[in-house]
Coordinates of C-alpha atoms in Angstrom, one line a residue:
Chain E
M1 CA 19.6 -44.1 -15.1
T2 CA 18.2 -41.9 -17.8
E3 CA 18.6 -38.1 -17.4
L4 CA 14.9 -37.8 -16.6
K5 CA 15.2 -40.4 -13.9
I6 CA 18.1 -38.6 -12.3
L7 CA 16.2 -35.3 -12.3
R8 CA 13.3 -37.1 -10.6
E9 CA 15.6 -38.6 -8.1
A10 CA 17.0 -35.2 -7.2
R11 CA 13.4 -33.9 -6.6
R12 CA 12.7 -36.9 -4.4
I13 CA 15.9 -36.7 -2.4
I14 CA 15.7 -33.0 -1.6
H15 CA 12.0 -33.1 -1.0
N16 CA 11.9 -33.4 2.8
H17 CA 14.9 -31.2 3.5
I18 CA 14.5 -28.2 1.2
S19 CA 11.7 -25.6 1.2
Y20 CA 9.1 -25.8 -1.7
T21 CA 9.3 -22.1 -2.5
P22 CA 6.3 -20.0 -3.6
I23 CA 5.7 -18.5 -7.0
L24 CA 4.7 -14.9 -6.9
Y25 CA 3.6 -12.4 -9.5
S26 CA 2.3 -8.8 -9.7
T27 CA -0.4 -7.6 -12.1
L28 CA 0.9 -4.1 -12.0
L29 CA 4.5 -5.3 -12.7
N30 CA 3.2 -7.3 -15.6
E31 CA 1.5 -4.2 -17.0
K32 CA 4.7 -2.3 -16.6
Y33 CA 6.9 -4.9 -18.4
G34 CA 4.3 -6.0 -20.9
A35 CA 4.7 -9.7 -20.1
K36 CA 3.3 -12.3 -17.7
V37 CA 6.1 -12.9 -15.3
L38 CA 6.1 -15.6 -12.6
F39 CA 8.8 -15.4 -10.0
K40 CA 10.0 -18.6 -8.3
C41 CA 11.2 -17.3 -5.0
E42 CA 14.4 -19.0 -3.9
N43 CA 15.1 -15.9 -1.7
F44 CA 12.6 -17.7 0.7
Q45 CA 14.7 -21.0 0.5
I46 CA 16.5 -22.1 3.6
T47 CA 19.9 -20.2 3.7
G48 CA 18.3 -17.6 1.4
S49 CA 19.3 -19.0 -2.0
F50 CA 18.8 -21.8 -4.5
K51 CA 22.3 -23.1 -3.7
L52 CA 21.1 -25.4 -1.0
R53 CA 19.3 -27.5 -3.6
G54 CA 22.5 -28.4 -5.5
A55 CA 24.6 -28.6 -2.3
Y56 CA 22.2 -31.1 -0.7
Y57 CA 21.8 -33.4 -3.7
S58 CA 25.5 -33.3 -4.5
A59 CA 26.6 -34.0 -1.0
F60 CA 24.0 -36.9 -0.7
K61 CA 25.3 -38.5 -3.9
K62 CA 29.0 -38.0 -3.1
I63 CA 28.7 -39.4 0.4
Q64 CA 26.8 -42.4 -1.0
R65 CA 29.5 -43.0 -3.6
T66 CA 32.6 -42.4 -1.5
G67 CA 31.5 -43.1 2.1
K68 CA 33.5 -40.0 3.1
T69 CA 32.3 -38.0 6.1
S70 CA 33.0 -34.4 5.6
L71 CA 32.4 -31.6 3.0
A72 CA 34.8 -29.0 1.8
G73 CA 34.5 -26.1 -0.6
H74 CA 35.3 -22.5 -1.2
S75 CA 32.9 -19.6 -1.5
S76 CA 32.5 -15.9 -0.7
G77 CA 28.8 -16.1 -1.2
N78 CA 25.7 -18.1 -1.0
F79 CA 27.4 -21.5 -1.5
A80 CA 29.2 -21.2 1.8
Q81 CA 26.0 -21.1 3.8
A82 CA 24.4 -23.8 1.7
L83 CA 27.4 -26.1 2.3
A84 CA 27.4 -25.5 6.0
K85 CA 23.6 -26.1 6.2
T86 CA 23.8 -29.2 4.1
A87 CA 26.5 -30.7 6.4
H88 CA 24.4 -29.8 9.4
L89 CA 21.3 -31.5 7.9
M90 CA 23.4 -34.6 7.2
G91 CA 25.2 -34.7 10.5
V92 CA 28.7 -34.4 8.9
E93 CA 31.3 -31.7 9.1
S94 CA 32.0 -28.9 6.7
T95 CA 35.0 -26.8 6.0
I96 CA 34.7 -23.7 3.9
V97 CA 37.5 -21.5 2.5
M98 CA 36.4 -17.9 2.5
P99 CA 38.3 -14.8 1.4
G100 CA 39.4 -12.5 4.3
N101 CA 37.1 -9.8 2.9
A102 CA 33.9 -11.9 3.0
P103 CA 31.0 -9.9 4.4
E104 CA 30.4 -10.6 8.1
I105 CA 26.8 -11.7 7.4
K106 CA 28.1 -14.6 5.2
V107 CA 30.7 -15.6 7.8
E108 CA 27.9 -15.6 10.5
G109 CA 25.7 -17.7 8.2
V110 CA 28.4 -20.4 8.0
K111 CA 29.2 -20.3 11.7
R112 CA 25.5 -20.7 12.6
W113 CA 25.6 -24.2 11.1
N114 CA 28.9 -25.1 12.7
G115 CA 30.8 -24.7 9.4
K116 CA 34.6 -24.5 9.9
I117 CA 36.1 -21.5 8.2
I118 CA 39.6 -21.3 6.7
Y119 CA 40.5 -17.7 5.5
S120 CA 42.4 -17.2 2.3
E121 CA 43.6 -14.2 0.4
N122 CA 40.9 -12.5 -1.7
S123 CA 41.9 -13.9 -5.1
P124 CA 40.1 -17.0 -6.5
Q125 CA 43.5 -18.6 -7.0
S126 CA 44.3 -18.3 -3.3
R127 CA 40.9 -19.8 -2.3
E128 CA 41.4 -22.7 -4.7
A129 CA 45.0 -23.3 -3.4
K130 CA 43.9 -23.2 0.3
L131 CA 41.1 -25.6 -0.4
H132 CA 43.3 -28.1 -2.2
E133 CA 45.9 -27.9 0.6
F134 CA 43.1 -28.8 3.1
I135 CA 41.7 -31.6 1.0
N136 CA 45.2 -33.1 0.5
Q137 CA 45.6 -33.2 4.3
H138 CA 42.1 -34.5 4.9
P139 CA 41.4 -37.6 2.8
E140 CA 37.9 -37.9 4.5
A141 CA 36.8 -34.6 2.9
I142 CA 34.7 -34.4 -0.2
Y143 CA 35.6 -31.6 -2.7
M144 CA 32.4 -29.7 -3.4
H145 CA 32.4 -27.4 -6.4
P146 CA 29.8 -24.6 -6.2
S147 CA 28.5 -24.9 -9.8
D148 CA 30.5 -26.9 -12.2
D149 CA 29.5 -30.4 -11.1
M150 CA 26.8 -32.7 -12.6
D151 CA 25.3 -33.5 -9.1
M152 CA 25.1 -29.8 -8.3
I153 CA 23.4 -29.1 -11.7
Y154 CA 20.9 -31.8 -11.1
G155 CA 20.2 -30.5 -7.7
N156 CA 19.8 -26.9 -8.9
S157 CA 17.4 -28.1 -11.6
T158 CA 14.8 -28.9 -9.0
A159 CA 13.9 -25.2 -8.7
V160 CA 12.9 -25.1 -12.4
Q161 CA 11.3 -28.6 -12.1
E162 CA 9.0 -27.2 -9.4
L163 CA 8.3 -24.1 -11.5
I164 CA 7.4 -26.1 -14.6
E165 CA 5.3 -28.6 -12.7
E166 CA 3.2 -25.8 -11.1
E167 CA 3.0 -23.5 -14.1
S168 CA 3.0 -25.8 -17.1
D169 CA 1.9 -23.1 -19.5
I170 CA 5.0 -21.0 -19.3
E171 CA 6.7 -20.4 -22.6
I172 CA 10.1 -19.1 -21.5
V173 CA 12.4 -19.5 -18.5
I174 CA 15.1 -16.8 -17.7
V175 CA 17.7 -17.3 -15.1
P176 CA 20.8 -15.4 -14.1
V177 CA 24.2 -16.8 -15.2
G178 CA 27.3 -16.7 -13.2
G179 CA 29.0 -20.0 -12.7
G180 CA 26.3 -21.5 -14.9
G181 CA 24.9 -24.1 -12.4
I182 CA 21.3 -22.8 -12.3
L183 CA 21.3 -22.1 -16.1
A184 CA 22.4 -25.6 -16.9
G185 CA 19.9 -27.0 -14.3
A186 CA 17.1 -24.9 -15.9
A187 CA 18.1 -26.2 -19.4
L188 CA 18.0 -29.9 -18.3
A189 CA 14.7 -29.5 -16.5
S190 CA 13.2 -27.9 -19.5
K191 CA 14.6 -30.4 -22.0
N192 CA 13.3 -33.4 -19.9
L193 CA 10.0 -32.0 -18.7
L194 CA 8.7 -29.5 -21.2
P195 CA 11.1 -29.2 -24.2
K196 CA 9.0 -26.5 -25.9
I197 CA 10.1 -24.0 -23.2
K198 CA 12.9 -21.7 -24.3
V199 CA 15.6 -21.1 -21.7
Y200 CA 17.6 -17.8 -21.6
G201 CA 20.5 -16.8 -19.5
A202 CA 20.7 -13.2 -18.1
E203 CA 24.0 -11.6 -17.4
P204 CA 25.3 -8.2 -16.4
S205 CA 27.2 -6.6 -19.3
G206 CA 30.0 -5.8 -16.9
A207 CA 30.5 -9.5 -16.4
D208 CA 29.5 -10.9 -19.8
D209 CA 32.0 -13.8 -20.0
A210 CA 29.1 -16.3 -20.3
A211 CA 27.5 -14.4 -23.2
R212 CA 30.9 -14.2 -24.9
S213 CA 31.6 -17.9 -24.2
F214 CA 28.2 -18.8 -25.7
R215 CA 28.9 -16.8 -28.9
T216 CA 32.5 -17.9 -29.4
G217 CA 31.9 -21.6 -28.4
K218 CA 34.7 -21.7 -25.8
I219 CA 34.8 -20.7 -22.2
V220 CA 35.9 -17.1 -21.8
P221 CA 37.5 -16.4 -18.4
S222 CA 35.8 -13.8 -16.1
V223 CA 38.5 -11.1 -15.8
E224 CA 37.8 -8.2 -13.4
P225 CA 34.1 -8.4 -13.6
Q226 CA 32.4 -5.0 -12.8
T227 CA 28.9 -5.5 -11.5
I228 CA 26.8 -5.1 -8.3
A229 CA 25.4 -8.6 -9.1
D230 CA 28.1 -10.2 -6.9
G231 CA 26.7 -13.7 -7.4
L232 CA 27.4 -13.5 -11.2
R233 CA 31.1 -12.7 -11.2
T234 CA 32.3 -16.3 -11.7
Q235 CA 32.8 -18.1 -15.0
L236 CA 31.3 -21.1 -16.7
G237 CA 32.8 -24.6 -16.3
K238 CA 33.5 -27.6 -18.4
N239 CA 30.5 -29.6 -17.1
N240 CA 27.8 -26.9 -17.5
F241 CA 29.1 -25.2 -20.6
P242 CA 28.3 -28.0 -23.1
I243 CA 24.8 -28.2 -21.6
I244 CA 24.3 -24.5 -21.9
Q245 CA 25.6 -24.4 -25.5
S246 CA 23.3 -27.2 -26.7
L247 CA 20.1 -26.3 -24.9
V248 CA 20.0 -22.6 -24.1
T249 CA 18.4 -20.2 -26.7
D250 CA 20.6 -17.2 -25.9
I251 CA 22.4 -15.3 -23.1
L252 CA 21.4 -11.7 -23.0
T253 CA 23.2 -8.9 -21.2
V254 CA 22.0 -5.7 -19.4
S255 CA 23.6 -2.7 -17.9
E256 CA 24.0 -1.9 -14.2
A257 CA 21.4 0.9 -14.5
D258 CA 18.9 -1.7 -16.0
I259 CA 19.6 -4.1 -13.1
I260 CA 19.0 -1.4 -10.5
T261 CA 15.8 -0.3 -12.1
S262 CA 14.4 -3.8 -12.2
M263 CA 15.6 -4.5 -8.6
K264 CA 13.7 -1.5 -7.4
D265 CA 10.6 -2.6 -9.3
I266 CA 10.8 -6.1 -7.6
Y267 CA 11.1 -4.4 -4.2
Q268 CA 8.2 -2.1 -4.8
Y269 CA 5.8 -4.3 -6.7
L270 CA 6.5 -7.8 -5.2
K271 CA 7.5 -6.6 -1.7
I272 CA 10.3 -9.1 -1.5
V273 CA 14.0 -8.7 -0.6
I274 CA 16.3 -10.0 -3.3
E275 CA 20.0 -9.7 -4.1
P276 CA 21.0 -7.8 -7.3
S277 CA 21.7 -11.0 -9.3
S278 CA 18.1 -11.9 -9.1
A279 CA 17.0 -8.7 -10.8
V280 CA 18.9 -9.4 -14.0
P281 CA 16.3 -11.6 -15.7
L282 CA 13.6 -9.0 -15.3
A283 CA 15.9 -6.4 -16.7
V284 CA 16.5 -8.6 -19.7
I285 CA 12.7 -8.7 -20.3
R286 CA 12.4 -4.9 -20.3
K287 CA 15.3 -4.5 -22.8
N288 CA 14.1 -7.1 -25.3
P289 CA 10.4 -6.6 -26.0
Q290 CA 10.8 -8.2 -29.4
L291 CA 11.5 -11.5 -27.7
F292 CA 9.4 -11.3 -24.5
S293 CA 6.3 -9.1 -25.1
N294 CA 3.1 -10.7 -23.9
K295 CA 4.9 -14.0 -23.2
R296 CA 4.3 -16.1 -20.1
I297 CA 7.8 -16.2 -18.5
G298 CA 9.2 -17.9 -15.4
I299 CA 12.1 -16.3 -13.6
I300 CA 14.1 -17.8 -10.7
I301 CA 14.7 -15.3 -7.9
T302 CA 18.0 -17.0 -7.1
G303 CA 18.5 -15.4 -3.6
G304 CA 17.8 -12.7 -1.1
N305 CA 21.1 -12.4 0.8
I306 CA 22.1 -8.8 0.6
D307 CA 23.8 -6.7 3.2
L308 CA 21.4 -3.9 4.2
V309 CA 24.2 -1.3 4.0
N310 CA 24.8 -2.3 0.4
L311 CA 21.1 -2.2 -0.2
A312 CA 21.0 1.4 1.2
Q313 CA 23.9 2.2 -1.1
I314 CA 22.0 1.0 -4.2
F315 CA 18.7 2.7 -3.3
K316 CA 19.9 6.0 -2.0
Chain A
M1 CA -27.0 -9.4 13.3
T2 CA -24.8 -10.6 16.1
E3 CA -21.2 -9.3 16.1
L4 CA -20.0 -12.8 15.0
K5 CA -22.4 -12.8 12.1
I6 CA -21.1 -9.4 11.0
L7 CA -17.5 -10.5 11.2
R8 CA -18.4 -13.6 9.1
E9 CA -20.2 -11.4 6.6
A10 CA -17.2 -9.2 6.2
R11 CA -15.1 -12.3 5.5
R12 CA -17.6 -13.4 2.9
I13 CA -18.0 -10.0 1.2
I14 CA -14.3 -9.3 0.8
H15 CA -13.4 -12.9 -0.1
N16 CA -13.4 -12.7 -3.9
H17 CA -11.9 -9.2 -4.1
I18 CA -9.1 -9.2 -1.6
S19 CA -5.9 -11.3 -1.5
Y20 CA -5.8 -14.1 1.1
T21 CA -2.3 -13.3 2.3
P22 CA 0.3 -15.9 3.3
I23 CA 1.6 -16.4 6.9
L24 CA 5.4 -16.6 7.0
Y25 CA 7.9 -17.5 9.8
S26 CA 11.6 -17.9 10.2
T27 CA 13.1 -20.5 12.5
L28 CA 16.3 -18.4 12.9
L29 CA 14.3 -15.3 13.7
N30 CA 12.3 -17.3 16.3
E31 CA 15.6 -18.4 17.9
K32 CA 16.8 -14.9 18.0
Y33 CA 13.6 -13.5 19.6
G34 CA 12.9 -16.5 21.8
A35 CA 9.3 -16.9 20.6
K36 CA 7.3 -18.6 17.9
V37 CA 6.2 -15.7 15.7
L38 CA 3.8 -16.0 12.7
F39 CA 3.7 -13.1 10.3
K40 CA 0.4 -12.5 8.5
C41 CA 1.7 -10.6 5.4
E42 CA -0.6 -7.8 4.4
N43 CA 2.4 -6.2 2.6
F44 CA 1.4 -8.7 -0.1
Q45 CA -2.2 -7.5 0.0
I46 CA -3.5 -5.6 -3.1
T47 CA -2.4 -1.9 -2.8
G48 CA 0.3 -3.2 -0.4
S49 CA -1.5 -2.9 3.0
F50 CA -4.4 -4.2 5.1
K51 CA -6.3 -1.0 4.5
L52 CA -8.1 -2.4 1.4
R53 CA -9.9 -4.8 3.7
G54 CA -11.6 -2.1 5.7
A55 CA -12.1 0.2 2.8
Y56 CA -13.8 -2.5 0.7
Y57 CA -16.2 -3.7 3.3
S58 CA -17.0 -0.2 4.5
A59 CA -17.7 1.0 1.0
F60 CA -19.8 -2.0 0.2
K61 CA -22.0 -1.5 3.3
K62 CA -22.3 2.3 2.9
I63 CA -23.3 2.1 -0.8
Q64 CA -25.8 -0.6 0.1
R65 CA -27.3 1.6 2.9
T66 CA -27.3 5.0 1.1
G67 CA -27.4 4.2 -2.6
K68 CA -24.8 6.9 -3.1
T69 CA -22.3 6.5 -5.9
S70 CA -18.9 7.9 -5.0
L71 CA -16.4 7.6 -2.2
A72 CA -14.4 10.4 -0.6
G73 CA -11.8 10.5 2.1
H74 CA -8.5 12.0 3.1
S75 CA -5.2 10.3 3.6
S76 CA -1.5 10.8 3.2
G77 CA -0.8 7.1 3.3
N78 CA -2.1 3.6 2.6
F79 CA -5.8 4.5 2.9
A80 CA -5.6 6.7 -0.1
Q81 CA -4.6 3.8 -2.4
A82 CA -7.0 1.5 -0.7
L83 CA -9.9 3.9 -1.3
A84 CA -9.1 4.5 -5.0
K85 CA -8.7 0.7 -5.6
T86 CA -12.0 0.0 -3.8
A87 CA -13.8 2.5 -6.0
H88 CA -12.2 1.0 -9.0
L89 CA -13.3 -2.5 -8.0
M90 CA -16.8 -1.4 -7.4
G91 CA -17.1 0.8 -10.5
V92 CA -17.7 4.0 -8.6
E93 CA -15.7 7.3 -8.4
S94 CA -13.3 8.2 -5.6
T95 CA -12.0 11.6 -4.4
I96 CA -9.1 11.7 -2.0
V97 CA -7.8 14.8 -0.2
M98 CA -4.0 14.5 0.1
P99 CA -1.5 16.9 1.6
G100 CA 0.7 18.8 -0.9
N101 CA 3.7 17.0 0.6
A102 CA 2.4 13.5 0.0
P103 CA 5.1 11.2 -1.5
E104 CA 4.9 10.9 -5.3
I105 CA 4.6 7.1 -4.9
K106 CA 1.4 7.4 -3.0
V107 CA 0.0 10.0 -5.4
E108 CA 0.8 7.6 -8.3
G109 CA -0.9 4.8 -6.4
V110 CA -4.1 6.8 -6.3
K111 CA -4.0 7.9 -9.9
R112 CA -3.4 4.4 -11.1
W113 CA -7.0 3.5 -10.0
N114 CA -8.4 6.7 -11.4
G115 CA -8.8 8.3 -8.0
K116 CA -9.4 12.1 -8.2
I117 CA -7.0 14.0 -5.9
I118 CA -7.7 17.3 -4.1
Y119 CA -4.5 18.8 -2.6
S120 CA -4.7 20.4 0.8
E121 CA -2.2 22.1 3.2
N122 CA -0.1 19.6 5.2
S123 CA -2.0 19.9 8.5
P124 CA -4.7 17.3 9.4
Q125 CA -7.1 20.2 10.0
S126 CA -6.7 21.5 6.4
R127 CA -7.3 18.0 5.0
E128 CA -10.4 17.5 7.1
A129 CA -11.7 21.0 6.0
K130 CA -11.1 20.4 2.3
L131 CA -12.8 17.0 2.5
H132 CA -15.9 18.4 4.2
E133 CA -16.0 21.2 1.7
F134 CA -16.0 18.6 -1.1
I135 CA -18.7 16.5 0.5
N136 CA -20.9 19.5 1.2
Q137 CA -20.8 20.3 -2.5
H138 CA -21.2 16.6 -3.6
P139 CA -24.2 15.0 -1.9
E140 CA -23.6 11.8 -3.9
A141 CA -20.2 11.3 -2.1
I142 CA -19.9 8.9 0.9
Y143 CA -17.6 10.1 3.7
M144 CA -15.0 7.3 4.3
H145 CA -13.1 7.5 7.6
P146 CA -9.7 5.7 7.4
S147 CA -10.0 4.0 10.8
D148 CA -12.7 5.2 13.2
D149 CA -15.7 3.6 11.7
M150 CA -17.4 0.3 12.6
D151 CA -17.6 -1.0 9.0
M152 CA -13.9 -0.2 8.6
I153 CA -13.1 -2.1 11.8
Y154 CA -15.1 -5.1 10.8
G155 CA -13.4 -5.1 7.4
N156 CA -9.9 -4.8 9.0
S157 CA -10.8 -7.7 11.4
T158 CA -10.7 -10.1 8.4
A159 CA -6.9 -10.1 8.5
V160 CA -6.9 -11.5 12.1
Q161 CA -9.8 -13.7 11.3
E162 CA -7.8 -15.4 8.6
L163 CA -4.8 -15.6 10.9
I164 CA -6.8 -17.2 13.7
E165 CA -8.6 -19.7 11.4
E166 CA -5.3 -20.9 9.9
E167 CA -3.2 -20.9 13.1
S168 CA -5.7 -21.8 15.8
D169 CA -3.0 -22.5 18.4
I170 CA -1.7 -18.9 18.7
E171 CA -1.8 -17.5 22.2
I172 CA -1.2 -13.8 21.5
V173 CA -1.8 -11.4 18.6
I174 CA 0.2 -8.1 18.4
V175 CA -0.6 -5.4 15.9
P176 CA 0.6 -1.9 15.5
V177 CA -1.6 0.9 16.7
G178 CA -2.0 4.3 14.9
G179 CA -5.6 5.2 14.3
G180 CA -6.7 2.0 16.1
G181 CA -8.6 0.4 13.2
I182 CA -6.6 -2.8 12.9
L183 CA -6.2 -3.1 16.7
A184 CA -10.0 -2.8 17.3
G185 CA -10.5 -5.3 14.4
A186 CA -8.0 -7.7 15.9
A187 CA -9.7 -7.5 19.3
L188 CA -13.1 -8.2 17.8
A189 CA -11.9 -11.1 15.8
S190 CA -10.2 -12.6 18.9
K191 CA -13.2 -12.0 21.2
N192 CA -15.6 -13.7 18.7
L193 CA -13.5 -16.5 17.3
L194 CA -10.9 -17.5 20.0
P195 CA -11.4 -15.4 23.2
K196 CA -8.4 -17.0 25.0
I197 CA -6.1 -15.1 22.7
K198 CA -4.5 -12.0 24.2
V199 CA -4.4 -9.0 22.0
Y200 CA -1.7 -6.3 22.4
G201 CA -1.1 -3.0 20.7
A202 CA 2.4 -2.0 19.7
E203 CA 3.3 1.7 19.4
P204 CA 6.4 3.8 18.9
S205 CA 7.3 5.7 22.1
G206 CA 7.6 8.8 20.0
A207 CA 3.9 8.6 19.1
D208 CA 2.5 7.0 22.3
D209 CA -0.9 8.7 22.4
A210 CA -2.7 5.3 22.2
A211 CA -0.7 3.9 25.2
R212 CA -1.5 7.0 27.2
S213 CA -5.1 6.9 26.2
F214 CA -5.3 3.3 27.2
R215 CA -3.8 4.1 30.7
T216 CA -5.8 7.3 31.4
G217 CA -9.1 6.1 30.0
K218 CA -9.6 9.0 27.6
I219 CA -8.4 9.7 24.1
V220 CA -5.1 11.6 24.2
P221 CA -4.5 13.6 21.0
S222 CA -1.5 12.8 18.9
V223 CA 0.6 16.0 19.1
E224 CA 3.7 16.3 17.0
P225 CA 4.4 12.6 16.9
Q226 CA 8.1 11.8 16.2
T227 CA 8.6 8.4 14.6
I228 CA 9.7 6.8 11.3
A229 CA 6.6 4.6 11.6
D230 CA 4.6 7.1 9.5
G231 CA 1.5 4.9 9.5
L232 CA 1.2 5.3 13.3
R233 CA 1.2 9.0 13.8
T234 CA -2.7 9.3 14.0
Q235 CA -4.8 9.1 17.1
L236 CA -7.6 6.8 18.3
G237 CA -11.2 7.6 17.6
K238 CA -14.5 7.3 19.5
N239 CA -15.6 4.1 17.8
N240 CA -12.4 2.0 18.2
F241 CA -11.3 3.4 21.6
P242 CA -14.0 1.6 23.7
I243 CA -13.4 -1.7 21.9
I244 CA -9.7 -1.4 22.5
Q245 CA -10.2 -0.4 26.2
S246 CA -12.4 -3.3 26.9
L247 CA -10.7 -6.1 24.9
V248 CA -7.0 -5.3 24.5
T249 CA -4.6 -6.6 27.2
D250 CA -2.1 -3.7 26.9
I251 CA -0.5 -1.2 24.6
L252 CA 3.3 -1.4 24.7
T253 CA 5.8 1.1 23.4
V254 CA 9.3 0.8 21.8
S255 CA 12.0 3.2 20.8
E256 CA 13.0 4.2 17.3
A257 CA 16.2 2.2 17.6
D258 CA 14.2 -0.9 18.6
I259 CA 11.9 -0.4 15.6
I260 CA 14.9 -0.2 13.2
T261 CA 16.5 -3.3 14.7
S262 CA 13.4 -5.4 14.2
M263 CA 12.8 -3.9 10.8
K264 CA 16.3 -5.0 9.7
D265 CA 15.7 -8.5 11.2
I266 CA 12.5 -8.8 9.2
Y267 CA 14.3 -7.9 6.0
Q268 CA 17.2 -10.2 6.6
Y269 CA 15.4 -13.3 8.0
L270 CA 12.0 -13.2 6.3
K271 CA 13.2 -11.5 3.0
I272 CA 10.1 -9.3 2.8
V273 CA 9.7 -5.6 2.2
I274 CA 7.8 -3.9 5.0
E275 CA 7.2 -0.3 6.1
P276 CA 8.5 0.7 9.5
S277 CA 5.1 0.5 11.2
S278 CA 5.0 -3.2 10.6
A279 CA 8.2 -3.8 12.6
V280 CA 6.8 -2.4 15.8
P281 CA 5.1 -5.6 17.1
L282 CA 8.3 -7.6 16.7
A283 CA 10.3 -4.9 18.6
V284 CA 7.7 -5.2 21.4
I285 CA 8.4 -8.9 21.7
R286 CA 12.1 -8.4 22.0
K287 CA 11.7 -5.7 24.8
N288 CA 9.2 -7.8 26.8
P289 CA 10.5 -11.3 27.3
Q290 CA 8.6 -11.7 30.5
L291 CA 5.4 -11.5 28.5
F292 CA 6.3 -13.2 25.3
S293 CA 9.1 -15.7 25.8
N294 CA 8.3 -19.0 24.2
K295 CA 4.8 -18.0 23.3
R296 CA 3.2 -18.6 19.9
I297 CA 2.4 -15.2 18.6
G298 CA 0.7 -13.8 15.5
I299 CA 1.7 -10.5 14.1
I300 CA 0.0 -8.5 11.3
I301 CA 2.5 -7.1 8.9
T302 CA 0.3 -4.2 8.1
G303 CA 2.0 -3.0 4.9
G304 CA 4.9 -2.8 2.6
N305 CA 4.7 0.6 1.0
I306 CA 8.0 2.4 1.7
D307 CA 9.8 4.8 -0.5
L308 CA 13.1 3.2 -1.4
V309 CA 15.0 6.4 -0.8
N310 CA 13.6 6.4 2.8
L311 CA 14.5 2.8 3.1
A312 CA 18.1 3.6 2.1
Q313 CA 18.1 6.4 4.7
I314 CA 17.0 3.9 7.5
F315 CA 19.5 1.2 6.5
K316 CA 22.6 3.3 5.7

């Protein structure tokens, strides 16, 4: 299959199982930021984030290829719920390795869909080790990576596919970058559907491993990232990095204060609940008027899963 | 004109100027509350609340009748912005009496639409006096009441008209009650469009003047109301009370803790920003399963204007 055919297949396969999310905007917010910004609202997606798109398509393809009957992955965040929900939709089992300090709300989100939880230590190494131990003992289990997997990237691309199809006159797409799955998906959607669109990554300066990877040409590990944007603390992978390198215009960084300012603006002007990661692209627009002034820009609001106590902490 | 014709006229007149707001639901929220709840989201309305509906229609009719050329009212809340925006849309002037302690965000909302602000003392009496003083000195100004006015009630009814037209199989409508404008509007919409629908008012028990008025048959004043639902601290008026008395099934009250619980649920499940008043109807559903269990219920989310510092205070 050509890449375009794969992207279209992903759209078709998720179509009946995943929400077609709305695109919102605010005239007053546009005035304030000096740009025409369209927000594709994956906070309204089932399980509250875009991750279900990649998880569903990836699981579908991997079950088709292998005939295996259960899904296994590790996550402290949105991927955990997406994986459990995917398994529930497909009538297979799911096992998710989660750190012992995972927020109760995420743990509940997994249990709701009958996901089996294995607790690990809090380090990424411990999670990875526990997951491989489980998979070695359970040959029927499919290893599901949260971002660095071509099926996952194709699945994630559907969010930007929908955005581009509905708003074909956008000039720029900006998405947050953590593991790189949605950024690589955005880049592939743009390349295949509307190549004149420029794609930017948006990253907290306290977790700027992707920006540094982009500039140096090799993957820089994410070491002790410091940011409230908890979805963006992970690092790029070998599958999505080459896509990002060849198709993305730039990765721009913003401070924590900038992220909080834009997060507040999204709450007040758009009246939607988002997690901090989703505010990073808007913050990038405000800090770079030379690039974005008066442009028509699409942003993916990647998710809306935030603990309300954390929210209170941010807004107090 | 018959009442039905007036309601239809209100729909037609506001149509091109007011947002047709979306109806949202959450399967998980429905499971939790044991009912099928449809949320008509006036938090997404221009100026962030349903008040613009009544303000626009009322101003339109009053300008038509009197030929006067400016609007005047008093408000510490959503009506202030709605009035300023209405005047802006119609190309006339607006003057709003606001208490000196009005939150900065509301003051800004008025200034944004070139509304002229007159500050009063914080008591309702002082606001009323300042407004009458202004109107006496300005014969070209139209007195605009925020809720107790038939034009306002017809305008507000359009939110429930849209809800009923789109979701004709709802059995119950529940709306918050403060001044009674949206409750009377909901009752008139139901009576004229789908009379089998039961209409309930929802009120904080710390500001239960409407519930007591409903039971005793005469308007009970709102004396020192104690509730975070700041939009519901006002009392019923002589125009909306008879409509409410004859058409509303009941007015039910809930505690502050109940309101906060349902407010958190709306943030977490629906991912929308609402003000506390808008959570009261959902709280009423949870406290009255004997009335609402398994029913298909429409709720008006009346507004989304909340100061983020207050929000942090509520969620901490």
